Amino acid sequence: MPKKKTKEKIVPPVTKADDQDVLVATTSYPYAKWKFEKFNPVQSRVMDFYDKETNGLIAASTSAGKTVVAEMFLSQEIRKRGGKGMFLAPLRALAREKITDWTDKNYHFSDLNISICTGDYRLTKERAKELNKANLIIMTSEMLNHRSRNYKSEQNNWLLDVGTLVIDESHLLTVPGRGDHLEVGLMKFTEINPNARLVLLSATMPNVEEIADWVSYSLTKRDTFMLRSKFRPVPLTTHYEAYYDVGRYDEVEEEKVNKAMDIIESYPDDKFLVFAHTKRTGELMKQTLRSAGIEAQFHNADLQADERAKVEDRFRNDPKLRVIVATSTLAWGLNLPARRVIILGVHRGINEVESHDVLQMVGRSGRLGIDPMGDAYILVPETEQVKYRQKLSKPNRIESQLLERVGDKQKTLAFHLVSEIHHGDIKTTDDVHDWYKRSLAYFQNKSLEETVVDSTMELLKKCGAVAEEDGVWTCRPIGKVSSMFYFSPFDVSDLYFNFRDLFNNNKEEDDYALSMALGNIDSQRMNIVSRIEKEEMGLYASKVRNMVKFCTDASIKAGFCYFNLLNGLNSQACAAFQRNLQFDFNRVSQVLQALDGFTAGWERDGFFKALEGRITNGVPAHLVDLCQIPNIGKVRATRLYDAGIKTAEQVSEAGREKIKGLLKMKDELIDEIMAKANLIALT
């Protein structure tokens, strides 16, 4: 008998294109207007397919005009096809920058309803209505995954109206700790909305063709138009500068700074961006520059958003500010180039900086329309300079991070599986493998062994996130809370057991015990703790080590920062980390209240709300009541409290003139304070 013919897989084609030498007039594009006359070679080629029923992947250098490409696809979607556009930014700060730009009254998007949905915005009923009405939605990859995984329970029907999804800096797929969120987010989004076009904007990585194939075949079953560009508007030269790397850590960091100073002083008329991989080295660089009479600012997480914006604006417009020292966050997408860029080494602590991060920093070299070219200087250790020259001359491949191990566990995979189990999309081992087949990891031949699935499910069972009966998995309350609030199931489990013990032992009024209940969780135990941080938290550490079993220096650091926030104290060494904990505590509070309501039965709603007030305002318990009034933070609350005005009701009773005299604020702010205080007094 003749053999049966097996049906071959039909793989949607990827059409490859090059830059277009004949530039197209921007007036040829009908759905938006720009101030420049002609599209560049990348944008001109995009004119061939922006209106086609295909996906797009544009791999081009920094400053090659990829934002305009995004606007071309999004404008056509909104104004011609009648669907919603969605734009994924790699960072919340960049999402906020985009909405500021696109809502400016002089921008061609200003007539659209534009909404932002990132981790610092709750999905309230009002926000859901806003997203339903929006023409254009700006998100991060984590938020796309979060909203897509809860699509049914949250009734996020606006996801179905998205006709074009643009993913900026899509090589984020290869970033440990973040790439898996984008990968799974795209898997989930295209499952619930298979008709949307995907447009990926990326740096020029070695295997962008493979990513285009994955998008075409695994995600969308649709053709993809891929442009791998060689165009760079400002020519770039990369230099490798060796520094002496033998000696103590502090001595080596000084060597890097001194090498950077030699370069900066050689070009006294040029603007520089200097990228530091640690805050400490950044501060040293800034102080060394200032000591040499060179005006410099340090752009880092310690600055508030408005402070960072002021630094960026000054750098663009004030010739006196020659140098910005920056952490690597500035390299991802912010439009702040300089004539020359210096990268202070290739290590962050003991870890090597990923080549894609270095590529982002190098790409900041050369200001379009200002500089004839850009120069980037990568400082490499003298003893290994050949190794790093070879490594950094070729960027790494984009690799899936879905099977990334955290410590010795598959916690990355577990984070995503628990949500699929919660929503009933995965019930058995076979379901796991079916789900995995749409992943980039599977497309890249990364095998998901049965032992990996079994050990991952054991992890989830052990922490109380899932249960198994007759080979079928179901979600327990800890897993449901994890899925609903986009929180690690292992962190949710630790919070549950930490606070159960806290309440059982009547320690909730003990700030040392309370701060460690918050800080001693799975995700905090693996963080790095510097010598200076250990010194600063030494007294706190000595008090809590005997109180808490199974804690690390890193979890003590988290507890120390929470203790500071609970008592209105500042930190020098841990300032940025403490601010991040404070900024994110709204989510932690939601998780604690959900645990209380779903499973624990602590009936501590008032306690958790007061706790949230203390942490988010950074004040001791006696100031929380005053801080619920608008325009009153720690400093003003302390001033009122010291004057004998200790509650919102007493603010109302004191009267407008007395409060104005104590706080010395503008009339309109005093009016807001009194209106809220009066409302609280009445209720």
PDB file of N, CA and C in Angstrom, residues 526-604:
ATOM      1  N   MET A 526      16.457  37.549  46.633  1.00  0.00           N
ATOM      2  CA  MET A 526      17.536  37.342  45.663  1.00  0.00           C
ATOM      3  C   MET A 526      18.232  38.645  45.279  1.00  0.00           C
ATOM      4  N   ASN A 527      17.802  39.776  45.819  1.00  0.00           N
ATOM      5  CA  ASN A 527      18.371  41.063  45.421  1.00  0.00           C
ATOM      6  C   ASN A 527      19.803  41.229  45.926  1.00  0.00           C
ATOM      7  N   ILE A 528      20.490  42.167  45.297  1.00  0.00           N
ATOM      8  CA  ILE A 528      21.877  42.462  45.681  1.00  0.00           C
ATOM      9  C   ILE A 528      21.889  43.490  46.818  1.00  0.00           C
ATOM     10  N   VAL A 529      22.800  43.315  47.774  1.00  0.00           N
ATOM     11  CA  VAL A 529      22.972  44.258  48.878  1.00  0.00           C
ATOM     12  C   VAL A 529      24.426  44.703  48.884  1.00  0.00           C
ATOM     13  N   SER A 530      24.642  46.011  48.783  1.00  0.00           N
ATOM     14  CA  SER A 530      26.008  46.528  48.755  1.00  0.00           C
ATOM     15  C   SER A 530      26.558  46.675  50.181  1.00  0.00           C
ATOM     16  N   ARG A 531      27.852  46.863  50.257  1.00  0.00           N
ATOM     17  CA  ARG A 531      28.490  47.042  51.566  1.00  0.00           C
ATOM     18  C   ARG A 531      27.941  48.272  52.280  1.00  0.00           C
ATOM     19  N   ILE A 532      27.747  49.364  51.538  1.00  0.00           N
ATOM     20  CA  ILE A 532      27.226  50.596  52.148  1.00  0.00           C
ATOM     21  C   ILE A 532      25.806  50.387  52.662  1.00  0.00           C
ATOM     22  N   GLU A 533      25.002  49.645  51.904  1.00  0.00           N
ATOM     23  CA  GLU A 533      23.633  49.357  52.354  1.00  0.00           C
ATOM     24  C   GLU A 533      23.651  48.511  53.621  1.00  0.00           C
ATOM     25  N   LYS A 534      24.553  47.530  53.681  1.00  0.00           N
ATOM     26  CA  LYS A 534      24.662  46.705  54.891  1.00  0.00           C
ATOM     27  C   LYS A 534      25.022  47.549  56.105  1.00  0.00           C
ATOM     28  N   GLU A 535      25.926  48.502  55.910  1.00  0.00           N
ATOM     29  CA  GLU A 535      26.334  49.371  57.015  1.00  0.00           C
ATOM     30  C   GLU A 535      25.159  50.213  57.494  1.00  0.00           C
ATOM     31  N   GLU A 536      24.386  50.760  56.544  1.00  0.00           N
ATOM     32  CA  GLU A 536      23.279  51.645  56.928  1.00  0.00           C
ATOM     33  C   GLU A 536      22.180  50.890  57.671  1.00  0.00           C
ATOM     34  N   MET A 537      21.925  49.655  57.282  1.00  0.00           N
ATOM     35  CA  MET A 537      20.827  48.916  57.908  1.00  0.00           C
ATOM     36  C   MET A 537      21.314  48.006  59.041  1.00  0.00           C
ATOM     37  N   GLY A 538      22.553  48.202  59.480  1.00  0.00           N
ATOM     38  CA  GLY A 538      23.146  47.320  60.472  1.00  0.00           C
ATOM     39  C   GLY A 538      22.357  47.215  61.765  1.00  0.00           C
ATOM     40  N   LEU A 539      21.936  48.341  62.332  1.00  0.00           N
ATOM     41  CA  LEU A 539      21.190  48.329  63.598  1.00  0.00           C
ATOM     42  C   LEU A 539      19.855  47.618  63.435  1.00  0.00           C
ATOM     43  N   TYR A 540      19.169  47.921  62.341  1.00  0.00           N
ATOM     44  CA  TYR A 540      17.886  47.260  62.062  1.00  0.00           C
ATOM     45  C   TYR A 540      18.097  45.761  61.926  1.00  0.00           C
ATOM     46  N   ALA A 541      19.141  45.372  61.191  1.00  0.00           N
ATOM     47  CA  ALA A 541      19.408  43.954  60.961  1.00  0.00           C
ATOM     48  C   ALA A 541      19.642  43.214  62.273  1.00  0.00           C
ATOM     49  N   SER A 542      20.365  43.843  63.189  1.00  0.00           N
ATOM     50  CA  SER A 542      20.662  43.188  64.463  1.00  0.00           C
ATOM     51  C   SER A 542      19.390  42.951  65.275  1.00  0.00           C
ATOM     52  N   LYS A 543      18.381  43.800  65.086  1.00  0.00           N
ATOM     53  CA  LYS A 543      17.124  43.657  65.834  1.00  0.00           C
ATOM     54  C   LYS A 543      16.225  42.570  65.241  1.00  0.00           C
ATOM     55  N   VAL A 544      16.262  42.400  63.908  1.00  0.00           N
ATOM     56  CA  VAL A 544      15.282  41.509  63.286  1.00  0.00           C
ATOM     57  C   VAL A 544      15.810  40.100  63.027  1.00  0.00           C
ATOM     58  N   ARG A 545      17.126  39.901  63.033  1.00  0.00           N
ATOM     59  CA  ARG A 545      17.651  38.570  62.683  1.00  0.00           C
ATOM     60  C   ARG A 545      17.146  37.479  63.623  1.00  0.00           C
ATOM     61  N   ASN A 546      17.000  37.803  64.888  1.00  0.00           N
ATOM     62  CA  ASN A 546      16.525  36.808  65.843  1.00  0.00           C
ATOM     63  C   ASN A 546      15.007  36.671  65.847  1.00  0.00           C
ATOM     64  N   MET A 547      14.336  37.616  65.186  1.00  0.00           N
ATOM     65  CA  MET A 547      12.877  37.584  65.152  1.00  0.00           C
ATOM     66  C   MET A 547      12.349  36.730  64.004  1.00  0.00           C
ATOM     67  N   VAL A 548      13.117  36.669  62.909  1.00  0.00           N
ATOM     68  CA  VAL A 548      12.610  36.075  61.673  1.00  0.00           C
ATOM     69  C   VAL A 548      13.501  34.912  61.245  1.00  0.00           C
ATOM     70  N   LYS A 549      12.894  33.790  60.970  1.00  0.00           N
ATOM     71  CA  LYS A 549      13.631  32.652  60.438  1.00  0.00           C
ATOM     72  C   LYS A 549      13.721  32.769  58.915  1.00  0.00           C
ATOM     73  N   PHE A 550      14.759  32.207  58.358  1.00  0.00           N
ATOM     74  CA  PHE A 550      14.907  32.101  56.898  1.00  0.00           C
ATOM     75  C   PHE A 550      14.847  33.454  56.185  1.00  0.00           C
ATOM     76  N   CYS A 551      15.608  34.410  56.655  1.00  0.00           N
ATOM     77  CA  CYS A 551      15.699  35.695  55.958  1.00  0.00           C
ATOM     78  C   CYS A 551      17.123  35.871  55.432  1.00  0.00           C
ATOM     79  N   THR A 552      17.258  36.684  54.395  1.00  0.00           N
ATOM     80  CA  THR A 552      18.562  36.969  53.798  1.00  0.00           C
ATOM     81  C   THR A 552      18.879  38.451  53.989  1.00  0.00           C
ATOM     82  N   ASP A 553      20.111  38.827  53.678  1.00  0.00           N
ATOM     83  CA  ASP A 553      20.463  40.249  53.726  1.00  0.00           C
ATOM     84  C   ASP A 553      19.537  41.063  52.821  1.00  0.00           C
ATOM     85  N   ALA A 554      19.163  40.471  51.682  1.00  0.00           N
ATOM     86  CA  ALA A 554      18.311  41.191  50.735  1.00  0.00           C
ATOM     87  C   ALA A 554      16.908  41.408  51.295  1.00  0.00           C
ATOM     88  N   SER A 555      16.336  40.405  51.951  1.00  0.00           N
ATOM     89  CA  SER A 555      14.996  40.596  52.517  1.00  0.00           C
ATOM     90  C   SER A 555      15.044  41.530  53.725  1.00  0.00           C
ATOM     91  N   ILE A 556      16.161  41.546  54.447  1.00  0.00           N
ATOM     92  CA  ILE A 556      16.334  42.514  55.539  1.00  0.00           C
ATOM     93  C   ILE A 556      16.411  43.925  54.967  1.00  0.00           C
ATOM     94  N   LYS A 557      17.068  44.071  53.831  1.00  0.00           N
ATOM     95  CA  LYS A 557      17.115  45.379  53.168  1.00  0.00           C
ATOM     96  C   LYS A 557      15.711  45.862  52.834  1.00  0.00           C
ATOM     97  N   ALA A 558      14.866  44.968  52.293  1.00  0.00           N
ATOM     98  CA  ALA A 558      13.482  45.349  51.992  1.00  0.00           C
ATOM     99  C   ALA A 558      12.735  45.714  53.277  1.00  0.00           C
ATOM    100  N   GLY A 559      12.923  44.902  54.332  1.00  0.00           N
ATOM    101  CA  GLY A 559      12.276  45.206  55.609  1.00  0.00           C
ATOM    102  C   GLY A 559      12.733  46.538  56.174  1.00  0.00           C
ATOM    103  N   PHE A 560      14.029  46.825  56.044  1.00  0.00           N
ATOM    104  CA  PHE A 560      14.591  48.096  56.517  1.00  0.00           C
ATOM    105  C   PHE A 560      13.926  49.276  55.816  1.00  0.00           C
ATOM    106  N   CYS A 561      13.746  49.169  54.506  1.00  0.00           N
ATOM    107  CA  CYS A 561      13.104  50.264  53.764  1.00  0.00           C
ATOM    108  C   CYS A 561      11.645  50.426  54.162  1.00  0.00           C
ATOM    109  N   TYR A 562      10.946  49.304  54.377  1.00  0.00           N
ATOM    110  CA  TYR A 562       9.558  49.395  54.847  1.00  0.00           C
ATOM    111  C   TYR A 562       9.498  50.020  56.238  1.00  0.00           C
ATOM    112  N   PHE A 563      10.438  49.653  57.097  1.00  0.00           N
ATOM    113  CA  PHE A 563      10.487  50.242  58.443  1.00  0.00           C
ATOM    114  C   PHE A 563      10.658  51.760  58.352  1.00  0.00           C
ATOM    115  N   ASN A 564      11.543  52.205  57.481  1.00  0.00           N
ATOM    116  CA  ASN A 564      11.725  53.649  57.279  1.00  0.00           C
ATOM    117  C   ASN A 564      10.433  54.312  56.839  1.00  0.00           C
ATOM    118  N   LEU A 565       9.750  53.699  55.883  1.00  0.00           N
ATOM    119  CA  LEU A 565       8.503  54.277  55.375  1.00  0.00           C
ATOM    120  C   LEU A 565       7.432  54.320  56.457  1.00  0.00           C
ATOM    121  N   LEU A 566       7.391  53.298  57.282  1.00  0.00           N
ATOM    122  CA  LEU A 566       6.404  53.249  58.366  1.00  0.00           C
ATOM    123  C   LEU A 566       6.639  54.332  59.412  1.00  0.00           C
ATOM    124  N   ASN A 567       7.865  54.842  59.462  1.00  0.00           N
ATOM    125  CA  ASN A 567       8.206  55.798  60.512  1.00  0.00           C
ATOM    126  C   ASN A 567       8.682  57.136  59.976  1.00  0.00           C
ATOM    127  N   GLY A 568       8.443  57.389  58.706  1.00  0.00           N
ATOM    128  CA  GLY A 568       8.792  58.682  58.127  1.00  0.00           C
ATOM    129  C   GLY A 568      10.271  58.956  58.058  1.00  0.00           C
ATOM    130  N   LEU A 569      11.084  57.902  57.895  1.00  0.00           N
ATOM    131  CA  LEU A 569      12.539  58.045  57.868  1.00  0.00           C
ATOM    132  C   LEU A 569      13.062  57.928  56.438  1.00  0.00           C
ATOM    133  N   ASN A 570      14.152  58.600  56.170  1.00  0.00           N
ATOM    134  CA  ASN A 570      14.781  58.536  54.854  1.00  0.00           C
ATOM    135  C   ASN A 570      15.980  57.599  54.884  1.00  0.00           C
ATOM    136  N   SER A 571      16.389  57.170  53.710  1.00  0.00           N
ATOM    137  CA  SER A 571      17.584  56.343  53.568  1.00  0.00           C
ATOM    138  C   SER A 571      18.514  57.012  52.578  1.00  0.00           C
ATOM    139  N   GLN A 572      19.798  56.905  52.823  1.00  0.00           N
ATOM    140  CA  GLN A 572      20.778  57.414  51.868  1.00  0.00           C
ATOM    141  C   GLN A 572      21.140  56.325  50.853  1.00  0.00           C
ATOM    142  N   ALA A 573      21.618  55.199  51.354  1.00  0.00           N
ATOM    143  CA  ALA A 573      22.104  54.143  50.463  1.00  0.00           C
ATOM    144  C   ALA A 573      20.973  53.451  49.709  1.00  0.00           C
ATOM    145  N   CYS A 574      19.798  53.375  50.310  1.00  0.00           N
ATOM    146  CA  CYS A 574      18.680  52.617  49.720  1.00  0.00           C
ATOM    147  C   CYS A 574      17.555  53.512  49.213  1.00  0.00           C
ATOM    148  N   ALA A 575      17.848  54.774  48.940  1.00  0.00           N
ATOM    149  CA  ALA A 575      16.787  55.740  48.624  1.00  0.00           C
ATOM    150  C   ALA A 575      15.941  55.315  47.428  1.00  0.00           C
ATOM    151  N   ALA A 576      16.588  54.915  46.326  1.00  0.00           N
ATOM    152  CA  ALA A 576      15.836  54.556  45.116  1.00  0.00           C
ATOM    153  C   ALA A 576      15.004  53.296  45.357  1.00  0.00           C
ATOM    154  N   PHE A 577      15.597  52.314  46.024  1.00  0.00           N
ATOM    155  CA  PHE A 577      14.886  51.072  46.314  1.00  0.00           C
ATOM    156  C   PHE A 577      13.694  51.343  47.226  1.00  0.00           C
ATOM    157  N   GLN A 578      13.887  52.196  48.219  1.00  0.00           N
ATOM    158  CA  GLN A 578      12.805  52.538  49.137  1.00  0.00           C
ATOM    159  C   GLN A 578      11.676  53.241  48.399  1.00  0.00           C
ATOM    160  N   ARG A 579      12.029  54.126  47.484  1.00  0.00           N
ATOM    161  CA  ARG A 579      11.000  54.827  46.713  1.00  0.00           C
ATOM    162  C   ARG A 579      10.211  53.863  45.830  1.00  0.00           C
ATOM    163  N   ASN A 580      10.899  52.882  45.259  1.00  0.00           N
ATOM    164  CA  ASN A 580      10.204  51.902  44.429  1.00  0.00           C
ATOM    165  C   ASN A 580       9.214  51.074  45.240  1.00  0.00           C
ATOM    166  N   LEU A 581       9.613  50.685  46.451  1.00  0.00           N
ATOM    167  CA  LEU A 581       8.698  49.953  47.323  1.00  0.00           C
ATOM    168  C   LEU A 581       7.485  50.807  47.675  1.00  0.00           C
ATOM    169  N   GLN A 582       7.720  52.057  47.938  1.00  0.00           N
ATOM    170  CA  GLN A 582       6.632  52.974  48.276  1.00  0.00           C
ATOM    171  C   GLN A 582       5.683  53.155  47.087  1.00  0.00           C
ATOM    172  N   PHE A 583       6.269  53.319  45.910  1.00  0.00           N
ATOM    173  CA  PHE A 583       5.480  53.541  44.699  1.00  0.00           C
ATOM    174  C   PHE A 583       4.610  52.331  44.380  1.00  0.00           C
ATOM    175  N   ASP A 584       5.119  51.129  44.661  1.00  0.00           N
ATOM    176  CA  ASP A 584       4.426  49.896  44.283  1.00  0.00           C
ATOM    177  C   ASP A 584       3.529  49.355  45.389  1.00  0.00           C
ATOM    178  N   PHE A 585       3.458  50.051  46.538  1.00  0.00           N
ATOM    179  CA  PHE A 585       2.759  49.451  47.670  1.00  0.00           C
ATOM    180  C   PHE A 585       1.250  49.366  47.463  1.00  0.00           C
ATOM    181  N   ASN A 586       0.726  50.181  46.585  1.00  0.00           N
ATOM    182  CA  ASN A 586      -0.697  50.092  46.293  1.00  0.00           C
ATOM    183  C   ASN A 586      -1.074  48.668  45.877  1.00  0.00           C
ATOM    184  N   ARG A 587      -0.235  48.032  45.045  1.00  0.00           N
ATOM    185  CA  ARG A 587      -0.498  46.660  44.602  1.00  0.00           C
ATOM    186  C   ARG A 587      -0.362  45.674  45.764  1.00  0.00           C
ATOM    187  N   VAL A 588       0.659  45.867  46.599  1.00  0.00           N
ATOM    188  CA  VAL A 588       0.847  44.991  47.756  1.00  0.00           C
ATOM    189  C   VAL A 588      -0.370  45.068  48.673  1.00  0.00           C
ATOM    190  N   SER A 589      -0.863  46.280  48.870  1.00  0.00           N
ATOM    191  CA  SER A 589      -2.035  46.474  49.721  1.00  0.00           C
ATOM    192  C   SER A 589      -3.262  45.763  49.151  1.00  0.00           C
ATOM    193  N   GLN A 590      -3.436  45.834  47.843  1.00  0.00           N
ATOM    194  CA  GLN A 590      -4.550  45.137  47.211  1.00  0.00           C
ATOM    195  C   GLN A 590      -4.451  43.629  47.432  1.00  0.00           C
ATOM    196  N   VAL A 591      -3.236  43.102  47.311  1.00  0.00           N
ATOM    197  CA  VAL A 591      -3.023  41.672  47.515  1.00  0.00           C
ATOM    198  C   VAL A 591      -3.376  41.283  48.952  1.00  0.00           C
ATOM    199  N   LEU A 592      -2.917  42.055  49.930  1.00  0.00           N
ATOM    200  CA  LEU A 592      -3.197  41.745  51.334  1.00  0.00           C
ATOM    201  C   LEU A 592      -4.695  41.792  51.632  1.00  0.00           C
ATOM    202  N   GLN A 593      -5.366  42.792  51.111  1.00  0.00           N
ATOM    203  CA  GLN A 593      -6.806  42.894  51.349  1.00  0.00           C
ATOM    204  C   GLN A 593      -7.563  41.766  50.655  1.00  0.00           C
ATOM    205  N   ALA A 594      -7.084  41.370  49.471  1.00  0.00           N
ATOM    206  CA  ALA A 594      -7.731  40.255  48.772  1.00  0.00           C
ATOM    207  C   ALA A 594      -7.538  38.952  49.536  1.00  0.00           C
ATOM    208  N   LEU A 595      -6.323  38.719  50.056  1.00  0.00           N
ATOM    209  CA  LEU A 595      -6.077  37.522  50.864  1.00  0.00           C
ATOM    210  C   LEU A 595      -6.995  37.492  52.085  1.00  0.00           C
ATOM    211  N   ASP A 596      -7.139  38.643  52.715  1.00  0.00           N
ATOM    212  CA  ASP A 596      -8.009  38.751  53.885  1.00  0.00           C
ATOM    213  C   ASP A 596      -9.442  38.374  53.521  1.00  0.00           C
ATOM    214  N   GLY A 597      -9.917  38.909  52.394  1.00  0.00           N
ATOM    215  CA  GLY A 597     -11.303  38.677  51.994  1.00  0.00           C
ATOM    216  C   GLY A 597     -11.560  37.309  51.405  1.00  0.00           C
ATOM    217  N   PHE A 598     -10.604  36.748  50.657  1.00  0.00           N
ATOM    218  CA  PHE A 598     -10.832  35.497  49.939  1.00  0.00           C
ATOM    219  C   PHE A 598     -10.618  34.259  50.795  1.00  0.00           C
ATOM    220  N   THR A 599      -9.628  34.301  51.682  1.00  0.00           N
ATOM    221  CA  THR A 599      -9.248  33.047  52.330  1.00  0.00           C
ATOM    222  C   THR A 599      -8.890  33.171  53.801  1.00  0.00           C
ATOM    223  N   ALA A 600      -8.196  34.252  54.194  1.00  0.00           N
ATOM    224  CA  ALA A 600      -7.629  34.296  55.547  1.00  0.00           C
ATOM    225  C   ALA A 600      -8.671  34.594  56.621  1.00  0.00           C
ATOM    226  N   GLY A 601      -9.619  35.459  56.305  1.00  0.00           N
ATOM    227  CA  GLY A 601     -10.632  35.818  57.293  1.00  0.00           C
ATOM    228  C   GLY A 601     -10.088  36.572  58.482  1.00  0.00           C
ATOM    229  N   TRP A 602      -9.028  37.366  58.273  1.00  0.00           N
ATOM    230  CA  TRP A 602      -8.443  38.138  59.372  1.00  0.00           C
ATOM    231  C   TRP A 602      -9.358  39.277  59.811  1.00  0.00           C
ATOM    232  N   GLU A 603     -10.182  39.752  58.877  1.00  0.00           N
ATOM    233  CA  GLU A 603     -11.082  40.899  59.129  1.00  0.00           C
ATOM    234  C   GLU A 603     -10.285  42.111  59.600  1.00  0.00           C
ATOM    235  N   ARG A 604      -9.258  42.433  58.827  1.00  0.00           N
ATOM    236  CA  ARG A 604      -8.349  43.532  59.176  1.00  0.00           C
ATOM    237  C   ARG A 604      -8.369  44.631  58.104  1.00  0.00           C
TER     238      ARG A 604
END
